[in-house]
Coordinates of N, CA, C and O in Angstrom, one line a residue:
G1 N -1.4 -0.2 28.4 CA -0.7 -0.5 27.3 C 0.1 0.7 26.8 O 0.0 1.8 27.2
F2 N 0.9 0.4 25.7 CA 1.7 1.5 25.1 C 1.7 1.2 23.6 O 1.3 0.2 23.1
S3 N 2.0 2.3 22.9 CA 2.1 2.2 21.5 C 3.5 2.7 21.0 O 4.1 3.5 21.8
L4 N 3.9 2.3 19.9 CA 5.3 2.7 19.4 C 5.1 3.4 18.0 O 4.2 3.1 17.3
W5 N 6.1 4.2 17.7 CA 6.4 4.7 16.4 C 7.7 4.1 16.0 O 8.6 4.0 16.8
L6 N 7.8 3.7 14.7 CA 9.0 3.1 14.3 C 9.5 3.7 13.0 O 8.7 3.7 12.0
T7 N 10.7 4.1 13.0 CA 11.3 4.6 11.7 C 12.0 3.5 11.0 O 12.3 2.4 11.5
G8 N 12.3 3.8 9.7 CA 13.1 2.8 8.9 C 14.4 2.4 9.5 O 14.7 1.2 9.6
P9 N 15.2 3.4 9.9 CA 16.5 3.0 10.6 C 16.3 2.2 11.9 O 17.0 1.3 12.1
A10 N 15.3 2.5 12.7 CA 15.0 1.8 13.9 C 14.5 0.4 13.6 O 14.9 -0.6 14.2
M11 N 13.8 0.2 12.5 CA 13.4 -1.1 12.0 C 14.6 -1.9 11.6 O 14.7 -3.1 12.0
N12 N 15.5 -1.3 10.9 CA 16.7 -2.0 10.5 C 17.5 -2.5 11.8 O 18.0 -3.6 11.8
H13 N 17.5 -1.6 12.8 CA 18.3 -1.9 14.0 C 17.6 -3.1 14.7 O 18.3 -4.0 15.2
C14 N 16.3 -3.1 14.8 CA 15.5 -4.2 15.4 C 15.8 -5.6 14.7 O 16.0 -6.6 15.4
L15 N 15.9 -5.5 13.4 CA 16.1 -6.7 12.6 C 17.6 -7.1 12.6 O 17.9 -8.3 12.2
S16 N 18.5 -6.3 13.1 CA 19.9 -6.7 13.1 C 20.4 -7.1 14.5 O 21.6 -7.4 14.7
L17 N 19.5 -7.2 15.4 CA 19.8 -7.6 16.8 C 20.3 -9.1 16.8 O 19.8 -9.8 15.9
P18 N 21.1 -9.5 17.7 CA 21.5 -10.9 17.8 C 20.2 -11.8 18.0 O 19.3 -11.3 18.6
D19 N 20.2 -12.9 17.5 CA 19.1 -13.9 17.6 C 17.9 -13.4 16.9 O 16.8 -13.8 17.2
E20 N 18.0 -12.5 15.9 CA 16.9 -11.9 15.2 C 16.7 -12.6 13.8 O 16.0 -12.0 13.0
K21 N 17.3 -13.7 13.6 CA 17.2 -14.4 12.3 C 15.8 -14.7 11.9 O 15.4 -14.7 10.8
H22 N 14.9 -15.0 12.9 CA 13.5 -15.3 12.6 C 12.6 -14.2 13.0 O 11.4 -14.4 13.0
G23 N 13.1 -13.0 13.2 CA 12.2 -11.9 13.5 C 11.5 -11.9 14.8 O 10.5 -11.3 15.0
T24 N 12.1 -12.6 15.8 CA 11.5 -12.8 17.1 C 11.1 -11.5 17.7 O 10.0 -11.2 18.1
F25 N 12.1 -10.6 17.9 CA 11.9 -9.3 18.6 C 11.0 -8.5 17.8 O 10.0 -7.9 18.3
F26 N 11.2 -8.4 16.5 CA 10.3 -7.6 15.6 C 8.9 -8.0 15.7 O 7.9 -7.2 15.8
K27 N 8.6 -9.4 15.7 CA 7.2 -9.9 15.9 C 6.6 -9.5 17.2 O 5.4 -9.3 17.3
K28 N 7.5 -9.4 18.2 CA 7.0 -9.1 19.6 C 6.5 -7.6 19.6 O 5.6 -7.3 20.3
I29 N 7.2 -6.8 19.0 CA 6.9 -5.3 19.1 C 5.9 -4.8 18.0 O 5.3 -3.8 18.2
I30 N 5.9 -5.5 16.9 CA 5.1 -4.9 15.7 C 3.6 -4.7 16.0 O 3.1 -3.7 15.6
S31 N 3.1 -5.5 16.9 CA 1.6 -5.3 17.2 C 1.4 -4.0 18.0 O 0.3 -3.5 18.1
R32 N 2.5 -3.4 18.6 CA 2.4 -2.2 19.3 C 2.7 -1.0 18.5 O 2.5 0.2 18.9
V33 N 3.2 -1.2 17.2 CA 3.6 -0.1 16.4 C 2.3 0.5 15.7 O 1.6 -0.2 15.1
Q34 N 2.1 1.8 15.9 CA 1.0 2.5 15.3 C 1.4 3.4 14.2 O 0.5 3.7 13.4
V35 N 2.6 3.8 14.1 CA 3.1 4.7 13.1 C 4.4 4.2 12.5 O 5.4 3.9 13.3
F36 N 4.5 4.0 11.2 CA 5.8 3.7 10.6 C 6.2 4.9 9.8 O 5.4 5.5 9.0
A37 N 7.4 5.4 10.0 CA 7.9 6.6 9.3 C 9.2 6.4 8.6 O 10.1 5.7 9.2
R38 N 9.3 7.0 7.5 CA 10.6 6.9 6.7 C 11.0 5.5 6.5 O 12.2 5.2 6.7
V39 N 10.1 4.6 6.1 CA 10.5 3.2 5.8 C 10.6 3.0 4.3 O 9.9 3.7 3.5
T40 N 11.4 2.1 3.9 CA 11.6 1.8 2.5 C 10.4 0.9 2.0 O 9.7 0.3 2.8
P41 N 10.3 0.8 0.7 CA 9.2 -0.1 0.2 C 9.4 -1.6 0.7 O 8.4 -2.2 1.0
K42 N 10.6 -2.1 0.8 CA 10.8 -3.4 1.3 C 10.4 -3.5 2.8 O 9.9 -4.6 3.2
Q43 N 10.6 -2.5 3.6 CA 10.3 -2.5 5.0 C 8.7 -2.5 5.1 O 8.2 -3.1 6.0
K44 N 8.1 -1.7 4.2 CA 6.6 -1.7 4.2 C 6.1 -3.1 4.0 O 5.1 -3.6 4.6
E45 N 6.7 -3.7 3.0 CA 6.2 -5.1 2.6 C 6.5 -6.1 3.8 O 5.6 -6.9 4.1
L46 N 7.6 -5.9 4.5 CA 7.9 -6.8 5.6 C 6.9 -6.5 6.8 O 6.4 -7.5 7.4
A47 N 6.6 -5.3 7.0 CA 5.6 -4.9 8.0 C 4.2 -5.6 7.7 O 3.6 -6.3 8.6
I48 N 3.8 -5.5 6.5 CA 2.5 -6.1 6.1 C 2.5 -7.6 6.3 O 1.6 -8.2 6.8
T49 N 3.6 -8.2 5.7 CA 3.6 -9.7 5.8 C 3.8 -10.2 7.3 O 3.3 -11.2 7.6
T50 N 4.5 -9.4 8.1 CA 4.6 -9.8 9.5 C 3.3 -9.7 10.2 O 2.9 -10.6 11.0
F51 N 2.5 -8.6 10.0 CA 1.2 -8.4 10.5 C 0.3 -9.6 10.1 O -0.4 -10.2 10.9
K52 N 0.4 -10.0 8.9 CA -0.5 -11.1 8.4 C 0.0 -12.4 9.0 O -0.9 -13.2 9.3
S53 N 1.3 -12.6 9.2 CA 1.7 -13.8 9.8 C 1.2 -14.0 11.3 O 1.2 -15.1 11.8
L54 N 0.9 -12.8 11.9 CA 0.4 -12.8 13.2 C -1.2 -13.0 13.2 O -1.8 -12.9 14.3
G55 N -1.8 -13.2 12.1 CA -3.2 -13.4 11.9 C -4.0 -12.1 11.9 O -5.2 -12.1 12.1
L56 N -3.3 -10.9 11.7 CA -4.0 -9.7 11.6 C -4.5 -9.3 10.2 O -3.8 -9.7 9.2
V57 N -5.6 -8.6 10.1 CA -6.0 -8.1 8.8 C -5.3 -6.8 8.5 O -5.1 -6.0 9.4
T58 N -4.8 -6.7 7.3 CA -4.0 -5.6 6.9 C -4.6 -4.7 5.9 O -5.3 -5.2 5.0
V59 N -4.4 -3.4 6.0 CA -4.8 -2.4 5.0 C -3.6 -1.5 4.7 O -2.8 -1.1 5.7
M60 N -3.3 -1.3 3.5 CA -2.2 -0.5 3.1 C -2.6 0.6 2.1 O -3.3 0.3 1.1
C61 N -2.3 1.8 2.4 CA -2.5 2.9 1.5 C -1.2 3.4 1.0 O -0.3 3.6 1.7
G62 N -1.1 3.6 -0.3 CA 0.2 4.1 -0.9 C 0.0 4.7 -2.2 O -1.1 4.7 -2.8
D63 N 1.1 5.2 -2.8 CA 1.0 5.9 -4.1 C 1.0 4.9 -5.2 O 0.8 5.3 -6.4
G64 N 1.1 3.7 -5.0 CA 1.0 2.7 -6.1 C 2.3 2.4 -6.9 O 2.3 1.5 -7.7
T65 N 3.3 3.2 -6.7 CA 4.6 3.0 -7.4 C 5.6 2.3 -6.5 O 5.9 1.1 -6.7
N66 N 6.1 3.0 -5.5 CA 7.0 2.4 -4.5 C 6.4 1.4 -3.6 O 7.0 0.5 -3.1
D67 N 5.1 1.5 -3.4 CA 4.4 0.7 -2.5 C 3.7 -0.6 -3.0 O 3.0 -1.2 -2.3
V68 N 4.0 -0.9 -4.3 CA 3.3 -2.0 -4.9 C 3.4 -3.3 -4.2 O 2.4 -4.0 -4.1
G69 N 4.6 -3.6 -3.7 CA 4.7 -4.9 -3.0 C 3.9 -5.0 -1.7 O 3.2 -6.0 -1.5
A70 N 3.9 -3.9 -0.9 CA 3.0 -3.9 0.3 C 1.6 -3.9 -0.1 O 0.7 -4.5 0.6
L71 N 1.2 -3.1 -1.1 CA -0.2 -3.1 -1.6 C -0.7 -4.5 -2.0 O -1.8 -4.9 -1.7
K72 N 0.2 -5.2 -2.7 CA -0.2 -6.5 -3.1 C -0.4 -7.5 -2.0 O -1.3 -8.4 -2.0
H73 N 0.4 -7.4 -1.0 CA 0.4 -8.4 0.2 C -0.7 -8.0 1.1 O -1.2 -8.9 1.9
A74 N -1.2 -6.8 1.2 CA -2.2 -6.4 2.1 C -3.5 -7.0 1.8 O -3.8 -7.3 0.6
D75 N -4.3 -7.3 2.8 CA -5.7 -7.8 2.6 C -6.5 -6.7 1.8 O -7.3 -7.1 0.9
V76 N -6.3 -5.5 2.1 CA -6.9 -4.4 1.4 C -5.8 -3.4 1.0 O -5.1 -2.9 1.8
G77 N -5.6 -3.2 -0.3 CA -4.6 -2.3 -0.8 C -5.2 -1.1 -1.5 O -6.0 -1.3 -2.4
V78 N -4.9 0.1 -1.1 CA -5.5 1.3 -1.7 C -4.4 2.1 -2.3 O -3.6 2.6 -1.6
A79 N -4.4 2.3 -3.7 CA -3.4 3.1 -4.3 C -4.0 4.5 -4.5 O -5.1 4.7 -5.1
I80 N -3.3 5.5 -3.9 CA -3.8 6.8 -3.9 C -3.0 7.6 -5.0 O -1.8 7.7 -4.9
I81 N -3.7 8.1 -6.0 CA -3.0 8.8 -7.1 C -3.3 10.3 -6.9 O -4.4 10.7 -6.9
S82 N -2.2 11.1 -6.8 CA -2.4 12.5 -6.6 C -2.1 13.2 -8.0 O -1.4 12.6 -8.9
N83 N -2.8 14.3 -8.2 CA -2.7 15.1 -9.4 C -3.1 14.3 -10.7 O -2.6 14.6 -11.7
A84 N -4.0 13.4 -10.5 CA -4.6 12.7 -11.7 C -5.5 13.6 -12.3 O -6.3 14.4 -11.7
P85 N -5.6 13.6 -13.6 CA -6.5 14.5 -14.3 C -7.9 14.1 -14.0 O -8.3 12.9 -14.0
E86 N -8.8 15.1 -13.7 CA -10.1 14.8 -13.4 C -11.0 14.7 -14.7 O -10.9 15.6 -15.5
V87 N -11.7 13.6 -14.8 CA -12.6 13.5 -15.9 C -14.0 13.7 -15.4 O -14.5 12.9 -14.6
K88 N -14.7 14.7 -15.8 CA -16.0 15.0 -15.4 C -17.0 13.9 -16.0 O -16.8 13.5 -17.1
P89 N -18.0 13.6 -15.2 CA -19.0 12.6 -15.7 C -19.6 12.9 -17.1 O -19.8 12.1 -17.9
E90 N -19.9 14.2 -17.3 CA -20.5 14.6 -18.6 C -19.5 14.4 -19.7 O -19.9 13.9 -20.8
K91 N -18.2 14.6 -19.5 CA -17.2 14.4 -20.5 C -17.1 12.9 -20.8 O -16.9 12.5 -21.9
K92 N -17.1 12.1 -19.7 CA -17.0 10.7 -19.9 C -18.1 10.2 -20.8 O -17.9 9.4 -21.7
E93 N -19.3 10.6 -20.5 CA -20.5 10.2 -21.3 C -20.4 10.6 -22.7 O -20.7 9.9 -23.6
L94 N -20.0 11.9 -22.9 CA -19.8 12.4 -24.3 C -18.7 11.5 -25.1 O -19.0 11.1 -26.2
E95 N -17.6 11.2 -24.4 CA -16.6 10.3 -25.0 C -17.1 8.9 -25.3 O -16.8 8.4 -26.4
R96 N -18.0 8.4 -24.4 CA -18.5 7.1 -24.7 C -19.5 7.1 -25.9 O -19.4 6.2 -26.7
K97 N -20.3 8.1 -26.0 CA -21.2 8.2 -27.1 C -20.5 8.4 -28.4 O -20.9 7.8 -29.4
E98 N -19.4 9.2 -28.4 CA -18.6 9.4 -29.6 C -18.0 8.1 -30.1 O -17.9 7.8 -31.2
K99 N -17.5 7.3 -29.1 CA -16.9 6.0 -29.4 C -17.9 5.1 -30.0 O -17.6 4.4 -31.0
E100 N -19.1 5.1 -29.4 CA -20.2 4.2 -30.0 C -20.5 4.6 -31.4 O -20.7 3.7 -32.3
K101 N -20.6 5.9 -31.7 CA -20.9 6.3 -33.1 C -19.8 5.9 -34.0 O -20.1 5.4 -35.1
S102 N -18.5 6.0 -33.6 CA -17.5 5.7 -34.5 C -17.4 4.1 -34.7 O -17.2 3.7 -35.8
E103 N -17.8 3.4 -33.7 CA -17.8 1.9 -33.9 C -19.0 1.5 -34.8 O -18.8 0.6 -35.6
K104 N -20.1 2.2 -34.7 CA -21.3 1.9 -35.6 C -20.9 2.2 -37.0 O -21.2 1.4 -37.9
K105 N -20.2 3.3 -37.3 CA -19.8 3.7 -38.6 C -18.8 2.6 -39.2 O -18.9 2.3 -40.4
M106 N -17.9 2.1 -38.3 CA -17.0 1.1 -38.8 C -17.7 -0.2 -39.1 O -17.2 -0.9 -40.0
A107 N -18.8 -0.5 -38.4 CA -19.5 -1.7 -38.6 C -20.3 -1.7 -39.9 O -20.6 -2.7 -40.5
I108 N -20.6 -0.5 -40.4 CA -21.4 -0.4 -41.6 C -20.6 -0.5 -42.8 O -19.9 -0.9 -43.4

């Protein structure tokens, strides 16, 4: 067997071939694609929906902003957030206790 890498411009070329109205060529090669590089959010969504139309289970990892369409269509979508502020468990617990205290005071 063989595997392919597919860039966004190459994907556009595949989809613009004659007789490609129904994605025939793209559907034939997509199961061999192991790496998608420099693809647009719409292209990611198309790749996921095409994989699903072929009966494959899909997983998508993305930043959650540009990739929201593909993340929603995937069987498993994982939004990876970088540089998110870390909240330590002790701090979370302290914040929860403070919130409970203020809610009790408001109830009295």
